[in-house]
Amino acid sequence: MRLRNKPWAKEKIAAYPQYVIPNPEEYKGRWNELFGNDHPIHIEIGTGKGKFITEIAKANPNINYIGIELYPSVLVSALDKLIANELPNLRLLNVNAKDLTNFFAEGEIERIYLNFSDPWPKKRHEKRRLTYRSFLELYEKVLVDEGEIHFKTDNQGFFEYSLVSFSQYGLVLTYVSLDLHNSDFEGNIMTEYEEKFSAKGNRIYRCEVKYPPKQRHL
Ligand SMILES: C[S@@+](CC[C@H](N)C(=O)[O-])C[C@H]1O[C@@H](n2cnc3c(N)ncnc32)[C@H](O)[C@@H]1O
């Protein structure tokens, strides 16, 4: 296994606390104070080297973005892009998505992007898939009412698994493409993995789902 927790990466991240927030627990329920506005917040889980999140943040200055990535050695590339672009509506977190509710209050996030998440093809690793039921429960806790997940991958098996997982959880499918790059979908922003896999000729699958309205206790 690759050694991904390289000390130099952690040091670089620590040198930019204005971009990679070192204490995200402190902003739970207060992210809009940090951004200095009340714009909606969209997050990407598994942001990798940050191409998608920096480009989408640049294109949408009235939305706040947070990119979440587990590995410092990967996140430094996203940090480099943020340093180069100085985007006031983008922050990064070097955390594990399984701890999401430590960092975000109920209803604080409007949309979650899952781009080319690790498919974990072995059945015994199912619980690690970011579209597994326990993650869908976590996402529901931090999302607004009828919050959205936008998901894309080149892995057909993982895509089909995720559609079933979404449906079993009661999520509503609002968009699906079985061949994104040959569809009429406009404004697609390519991720690093998307560039790599589509260059090999792989088909890209994409869907959007939203949570049903939360139960109202009158
Ligand atoms: C296959 S890569 C895709 C990267 C990027 N989204 C892209 O499309 O180019 C998946 C990324 O998700 C990150 N990741 C996986 N599980 C995670 C978790 N539980 N919390 C945060 N990041 C995670 C991995 O470290 C990896 O960088």
mmCIF file of C-alpha atoms and ligand atoms in Angstrom:
data_model
loop_
_atom_site.group_PDB
_atom_site.id
_atom_site.type_symbol
_atom_site.label_atom_id
_atom_site.label_comp_id
_atom_site.label_asym_id
_atom_site.label_seq_id
_atom_site.Cartn_x
_atom_site.Cartn_y
_atom_site.Cartn_z
ATOM 1 C CA MET A 1 0.000 0.000 0.000
ATOM 2 C CA ARG A 2 1.211 3.496 -0.832
ATOM 3 C CA LEU A 3 2.411 5.579 2.102
ATOM 4 C CA ARG A 4 0.102 8.567 1.723
ATOM 5 C CA ASN A 5 0.515 10.347 5.064
ATOM 6 C CA LYS A 6 3.745 12.074 4.154
ATOM 7 C CA PRO A 7 5.055 14.541 6.788
ATOM 8 C CA TRP A 8 5.925 17.217 4.207
ATOM 9 C CA ALA A 9 2.308 17.238 3.062
ATOM 10 C CA LYS A 10 1.007 17.671 6.610
ATOM 11 C CA GLU A 11 3.490 20.510 7.165
ATOM 12 C CA LYS A 12 2.415 22.304 4.019
ATOM 13 C CA ILE A 13 -1.250 21.948 4.942
ATOM 14 C CA ALA A 14 -0.555 23.278 8.441
ATOM 15 C CA ALA A 15 1.119 26.344 6.902
ATOM 16 C CA TYR A 16 -2.170 27.383 5.218
ATOM 17 C CA PRO A 17 -4.850 27.286 7.961
ATOM 18 C CA GLN A 18 -6.839 29.948 6.072
ATOM 19 C CA TYR A 19 -7.369 27.438 3.226
ATOM 20 C CA VAL A 20 -7.287 24.008 4.918
ATOM 21 C CA ILE A 21 -9.271 24.573 8.088
ATOM 22 C CA PRO A 22 -7.360 22.878 10.938
ATOM 23 C CA ASN A 23 -10.202 22.867 13.492
ATOM 24 C CA PRO A 24 -13.412 22.251 11.509
ATOM 25 C CA GLU A 25 -15.355 21.200 14.640
ATOM 26 C CA GLU A 26 -15.277 24.849 15.740
ATOM 27 C CA TYR A 27 -17.230 25.932 12.688
ATOM 28 C CA LYS A 28 -20.054 23.423 13.069
ATOM 29 C CA GLY A 29 -23.231 25.447 12.479
ATOM 30 C CA ARG A 30 -21.146 28.588 11.705
ATOM 31 C CA TRP A 31 -19.587 27.989 8.294
ATOM 32 C CA ASN A 32 -21.371 30.975 6.840
ATOM 33 C CA GLU A 33 -19.615 33.186 9.403
ATOM 34 C CA LEU A 34 -16.302 31.894 8.092
ATOM 35 C CA PHE A 35 -17.321 32.596 4.493
ATOM 36 C CA GLY A 36 -18.768 35.972 5.529
ATOM 37 C CA ASN A 37 -22.107 35.476 3.718
ATOM 38 C CA ASP A 38 -25.216 33.297 3.792
ATOM 39 C CA HIS A 39 -24.735 31.625 0.424
ATOM 40 C CA PRO A 40 -25.549 27.906 0.109
ATOM 41 C CA ILE A 41 -22.778 25.449 0.954
ATOM 42 C CA HIS A 42 -21.876 22.564 -1.363
ATOM 43 C CA ILE A 43 -19.291 19.966 -0.380
ATOM 44 C CA GLU A 44 -17.282 17.431 -2.356
ATOM 45 C CA ILE A 45 -16.317 14.264 -0.504
ATOM 46 C CA GLY A 46 -13.080 12.724 -1.754
ATOM 47 C CA THR A 47 -11.974 15.886 -3.480
ATOM 48 C CA GLY A 48 -8.620 14.372 -4.478
ATOM 49 C CA LYS A 49 -6.283 16.817 -6.209
ATOM 50 C CA GLY A 50 -9.008 19.458 -6.366
ATOM 51 C CA LYS A 51 -9.545 20.136 -10.073
ATOM 52 C CA PHE A 52 -13.328 19.848 -9.866
ATOM 53 C CA ILE A 53 -13.827 21.833 -6.662
ATOM 54 C CA THR A 54 -11.571 24.733 -7.685
ATOM 55 C CA GLU A 55 -13.141 25.011 -11.143
ATOM 56 C CA ILE A 56 -16.716 24.838 -9.867
ATOM 57 C CA ALA A 57 -15.935 27.380 -7.119
ATOM 58 C CA LYS A 58 -14.463 29.739 -9.702
ATOM 59 C CA ALA A 59 -17.560 29.376 -11.896
ATOM 60 C CA ASN A 60 -20.045 29.938 -9.022
ATOM 61 C CA PRO A 61 -18.912 32.770 -6.724
ATOM 62 C CA ASN A 62 -22.334 32.852 -5.023
ATOM 63 C CA ILE A 63 -21.994 29.318 -3.694
ATOM 64 C CA ASN A 64 -19.604 28.336 -0.913
ATOM 65 C CA TYR A 65 -17.636 25.134 -1.457
ATOM 66 C CA ILE A 66 -15.809 22.816 0.905
ATOM 67 C CA GLY A 67 -13.582 20.036 -0.441
ATOM 68 C CA ILE A 68 -13.041 17.081 1.890
ATOM 69 C CA GLU A 69 -10.089 14.740 1.427
ATOM 70 C CA LEU A 70 -8.654 12.089 3.707
ATOM 71 C CA TYR A 71 -5.050 11.984 2.488
ATOM 72 C CA PRO A 72 -2.732 14.984 3.032
ATOM 73 C CA SER A 73 -0.424 13.953 0.185
ATOM 74 C CA VAL A 74 -3.379 14.202 -2.230
ATOM 75 C CA LEU A 75 -4.922 17.299 -0.678
ATOM 76 C CA VAL A 76 -1.726 19.335 -1.123
ATOM 77 C CA SER A 77 -2.402 19.414 -4.868
ATOM 78 C CA ALA A 78 -5.858 20.869 -4.181
ATOM 79 C CA LEU A 79 -4.219 23.345 -1.806
ATOM 80 C CA ASP A 80 -1.775 24.406 -4.545
ATOM 81 C CA LYS A 81 -4.715 25.110 -6.853
ATOM 82 C CA LEU A 82 -6.446 27.156 -4.160
ATOM 83 C CA ILE A 83 -3.278 29.152 -3.455
ATOM 84 C CA ALA A 84 -2.927 29.860 -7.189
ATOM 85 C CA ASN A 85 -6.578 30.914 -7.561
ATOM 86 C CA GLU A 86 -7.326 32.600 -4.198
ATOM 87 C CA LEU A 87 -11.008 31.691 -4.170
ATOM 88 C CA PRO A 88 -12.872 33.293 -1.229
ATOM 89 C CA ASN A 89 -15.742 30.789 -1.617
ATOM 90 C CA LEU A 90 -13.613 27.635 -1.247
ATOM 91 C CA ARG A 91 -12.116 25.913 1.791
ATOM 92 C CA LEU A 92 -10.576 22.471 2.197
ATOM 93 C CA LEU A 93 -10.754 19.936 5.033
ATOM 94 C CA ASN A 94 -8.250 17.143 5.654
ATOM 95 C CA VAL A 95 -10.709 14.838 7.421
ATOM 96 C CA ASN A 96 -12.547 11.535 7.072
ATOM 97 C CA ALA A 97 -16.104 11.820 5.745
ATOM 98 C CA LYS A 98 -17.295 9.296 8.336
ATOM 99 C CA ASP A 99 -16.936 12.115 10.906
ATOM 100 C CA LEU A 100 -19.069 14.535 8.877
ATOM 101 C CA THR A 101 -21.533 15.270 11.696
ATOM 102 C CA ASN A 102 -18.651 16.543 13.873
ATOM 103 C CA PHE A 103 -18.092 19.336 11.368
ATOM 104 C CA PHE A 104 -21.537 20.253 10.071
ATOM 105 C CA ALA A 105 -24.830 20.991 11.808
ATOM 106 C CA GLU A 106 -28.174 19.646 10.699
ATOM 107 C CA GLY A 107 -29.297 21.272 7.467
ATOM 108 C CA GLU A 108 -26.043 23.202 6.955
ATOM 109 C CA ILE A 109 -25.205 21.700 3.541
ATOM 110 C CA GLU A 110 -27.285 22.015 0.407
ATOM 111 C CA ARG A 111 -25.526 19.614 -1.942
ATOM 112 C CA ILE A 112 -22.929 16.839 -1.795
ATOM 113 C CA TYR A 113 -20.733 15.885 -4.756
ATOM 114 C CA LEU A 114 -19.317 12.359 -4.932
ATOM 115 C CA ASN A 115 -16.939 12.181 -7.883
ATOM 116 C CA PHE A 116 -15.255 8.906 -8.780
ATOM 117 C CA SER A 117 -15.431 7.668 -5.206
ATOM 118 C CA ASP A 118 -13.431 4.518 -4.523
ATOM 119 C CA PRO A 119 -15.673 1.620 -5.643
ATOM 120 C CA TRP A 120 -14.434 -0.918 -3.055
ATOM 121 C CA PRO A 121 -15.515 -3.840 -5.293
ATOM 122 C CA LYS A 122 -15.161 -6.586 -2.673
ATOM 123 C CA LYS A 123 -18.401 -7.333 -0.839
ATOM 124 C CA ARG A 124 -16.572 -7.359 2.513
ATOM 125 C CA HIS A 125 -15.607 -3.712 1.913
ATOM 126 C CA GLU A 126 -19.146 -2.596 1.062
ATOM 127 C CA LYS A 127 -19.416 -0.423 4.183
ATOM 128 C CA ARG A 128 -16.513 1.720 2.927
ATOM 129 C CA ARG A 129 -18.377 2.771 -0.235
ATOM 130 C CA LEU A 130 -19.437 6.413 0.055
ATOM 131 C CA THR A 131 -22.885 5.465 -1.241
ATOM 132 C CA TYR A 132 -23.418 2.746 1.409
ATOM 133 C CA ARG A 133 -26.488 3.158 3.602
ATOM 134 C CA SER A 134 -24.587 4.394 6.687
ATOM 135 C CA PHE A 135 -23.063 7.234 4.625
ATOM 136 C CA LEU A 136 -26.497 8.113 3.221
ATOM 137 C CA GLU A 137 -27.691 8.413 6.839
ATOM 138 C CA LEU A 138 -24.781 10.724 7.658
ATOM 139 C CA TYR A 139 -25.415 12.895 4.603
ATOM 140 C CA GLU A 140 -29.099 13.212 5.503
ATOM 141 C CA LYS A 141 -28.108 14.593 8.916
ATOM 142 C CA VAL A 142 -26.077 17.481 7.508
ATOM 143 C CA LEU A 143 -28.143 18.234 4.409
ATOM 144 C CA VAL A 144 -31.002 20.704 4.124
ATOM 145 C CA ASP A 145 -34.508 19.397 3.577
ATOM 146 C CA GLU A 146 -34.586 17.724 0.152
ATOM 147 C CA GLY A 147 -30.802 18.075 -0.084
ATOM 148 C CA GLU A 148 -29.016 16.634 -3.114
ATOM 149 C CA ILE A 149 -26.235 14.214 -3.979
ATOM 150 C CA HIS A 150 -24.576 14.502 -7.389
ATOM 151 C CA PHE A 151 -22.590 11.374 -8.213
ATOM 152 C CA LYS A 152 -20.401 10.340 -11.127
ATOM 153 C CA THR A 153 -18.111 7.410 -11.818
ATOM 154 C CA ASP A 154 -16.745 5.315 -14.662
ATOM 155 C CA ASN A 155 -17.428 2.108 -12.734
ATOM 156 C CA GLN A 156 -20.659 0.567 -14.017
ATOM 157 C CA GLY A 157 -20.984 -1.938 -11.154
ATOM 158 C CA PHE A 158 -20.498 0.754 -8.527
ATOM 159 C CA PHE A 159 -22.941 3.031 -10.328
ATOM 160 C CA GLU A 160 -25.620 0.323 -10.397
ATOM 161 C CA TYR A 161 -24.950 -0.527 -6.735
ATOM 162 C CA SER A 162 -25.294 3.158 -5.828
ATOM 163 C CA LEU A 163 -28.570 3.586 -7.723
ATOM 164 C CA VAL A 164 -29.994 0.636 -5.756
ATOM 165 C CA SER A 165 -28.609 1.983 -2.471
ATOM 166 C CA PHE A 166 -30.117 5.439 -3.167
ATOM 167 C CA SER A 167 -33.462 3.925 -4.107
ATOM 168 C CA GLN A 168 -33.592 1.615 -1.076
ATOM 169 C CA TYR A 169 -32.927 4.644 1.131
ATOM 170 C CA GLY A 170 -35.871 6.472 -0.446
ATOM 171 C CA LEU A 171 -33.858 9.017 -2.411
ATOM 172 C CA VAL A 172 -35.528 10.396 -5.518
ATOM 173 C CA LEU A 173 -33.655 10.145 -8.820
ATOM 174 C CA THR A 174 -33.857 13.500 -10.616
ATOM 175 C CA TYR A 175 -31.196 13.030 -13.322
ATOM 176 C CA VAL A 176 -29.348 10.079 -14.804
ATOM 177 C CA SER A 177 -26.915 9.682 -17.691
ATOM 178 C CA LEU A 178 -25.376 6.365 -18.702
ATOM 179 C CA ASP A 179 -22.898 8.114 -21.018
ATOM 180 C CA LEU A 180 -22.270 11.623 -19.753
ATOM 181 C CA HIS A 181 -19.774 12.683 -22.404
ATOM 182 C CA ASN A 182 -22.201 11.722 -25.172
ATOM 183 C CA SER A 183 -25.230 13.306 -23.554
ATOM 184 C CA ASP A 184 -26.764 16.771 -23.740
ATOM 185 C CA PHE A 185 -25.701 17.581 -20.161
ATOM 186 C CA GLU A 186 -24.233 21.075 -20.153
ATOM 187 C CA GLY A 187 -21.540 22.549 -17.943
ATOM 188 C CA ASN A 188 -19.827 19.333 -16.892
ATOM 189 C CA ILE A 189 -16.621 19.973 -14.971
ATOM 190 C CA MET A 190 -14.128 17.169 -15.392
ATOM 191 C CA THR A 191 -12.322 15.743 -12.386
ATOM 192 C CA GLU A 192 -8.757 14.378 -12.529
ATOM 193 C CA TYR A 193 -10.042 10.781 -12.585
ATOM 194 C CA GLU A 194 -12.662 11.650 -15.172
ATOM 195 C CA GLU A 195 -9.965 13.031 -17.509
ATOM 196 C CA LYS A 196 -7.843 9.940 -17.009
ATOM 197 C CA PHE A 197 -10.599 7.358 -17.461
ATOM 198 C CA SER A 198 -12.451 9.062 -20.289
ATOM 199 C CA ALA A 199 -9.138 9.385 -22.194
ATOM 200 C CA LYS A 200 -8.937 5.592 -21.984
ATOM 201 C CA GLY A 201 -12.384 5.399 -23.587
ATOM 202 C CA ASN A 202 -14.316 4.585 -20.419
ATOM 203 C CA ARG A 203 -17.933 5.634 -20.298
ATOM 204 C CA ILE A 204 -18.891 8.093 -17.526
ATOM 205 C CA TYR A 205 -22.067 7.536 -15.505
ATOM 206 C CA ARG A 206 -23.728 10.401 -13.654
ATOM 207 C CA CYS A 207 -26.822 10.854 -11.528
ATOM 208 C CA GLU A 208 -28.471 13.375 -9.233
ATOM 209 C CA VAL A 209 -30.673 12.282 -6.332
ATOM 210 C CA LYS A 210 -32.462 14.184 -3.627
ATOM 211 C CA TYR A 211 -33.719 13.239 -0.177
ATOM 212 C CA PRO A 212 -37.452 13.128 0.380
ATOM 213 C CA PRO A 213 -38.912 15.913 2.551
ATOM 214 C CA LYS A 214 -37.954 15.468 6.222
ATOM 215 C CA GLN A 215 -40.788 14.361 8.534
ATOM 216 C CA ARG A 216 -42.472 17.373 10.070
ATOM 217 C CA HIS A 217 -43.502 16.973 13.695
ATOM 218 C CA LEU A 218 -46.413 19.372 14.126
HETATM 219 C C1 LIG B 1 -10.685 7.698 -6.657
HETATM 220 S S1 LIG B 1 -10.279 9.214 -5.894
HETATM 221 C C2 LIG B 1 -11.186 10.436 -6.833
HETATM 222 C C3 LIG B 1 -10.653 11.830 -6.641
HETATM 223 C C4 LIG B 1 -11.444 12.956 -7.356
HETATM 224 N N1 LIG B 1 -12.788 13.072 -6.821
HETATM 225 C C5 LIG B 1 -11.493 12.755 -8.842
HETATM 226 O O1 LIG B 1 -12.560 12.424 -9.358
HETATM 227 O O2 LIG B 1 -10.452 12.954 -9.500
HETATM 228 C C6 LIG B 1 -11.214 9.134 -4.386
HETATM 229 C C7 LIG B 1 -10.706 10.081 -3.329
HETATM 230 O O3 LIG B 1 -11.585 10.007 -2.209
HETATM 231 C C8 LIG B 1 -10.820 10.058 -1.021
HETATM 232 N N2 LIG B 1 -11.615 9.432 0.046
HETATM 233 C C9 LIG B 1 -12.013 8.147 0.094
HETATM 234 N N3 LIG B 1 -12.718 7.905 1.209
HETATM 235 C C10 LIG B 1 -12.770 9.084 1.883
HETATM 236 C C11 LIG B 1 -13.345 9.477 3.125
HETATM 237 N N4 LIG B 1 -14.006 8.583 3.893
HETATM 238 N N5 LIG B 1 -13.224 10.761 3.522
HETATM 239 C C12 LIG B 1 -12.535 11.656 2.750
HETATM 240 N N6 LIG B 1 -11.957 11.325 1.575
HETATM 241 C C13 LIG B 1 -12.066 10.061 1.145
HETATM 242 C C14 LIG B 1 -9.566 9.286 -1.380
HETATM 243 O O4 LIG B 1 -8.480 9.583 -0.529
HETATM 244 C C15 LIG B 1 -9.322 9.724 -2.819
HETATM 245 O O5 LIG B 1 -8.494 10.873 -2.888
#
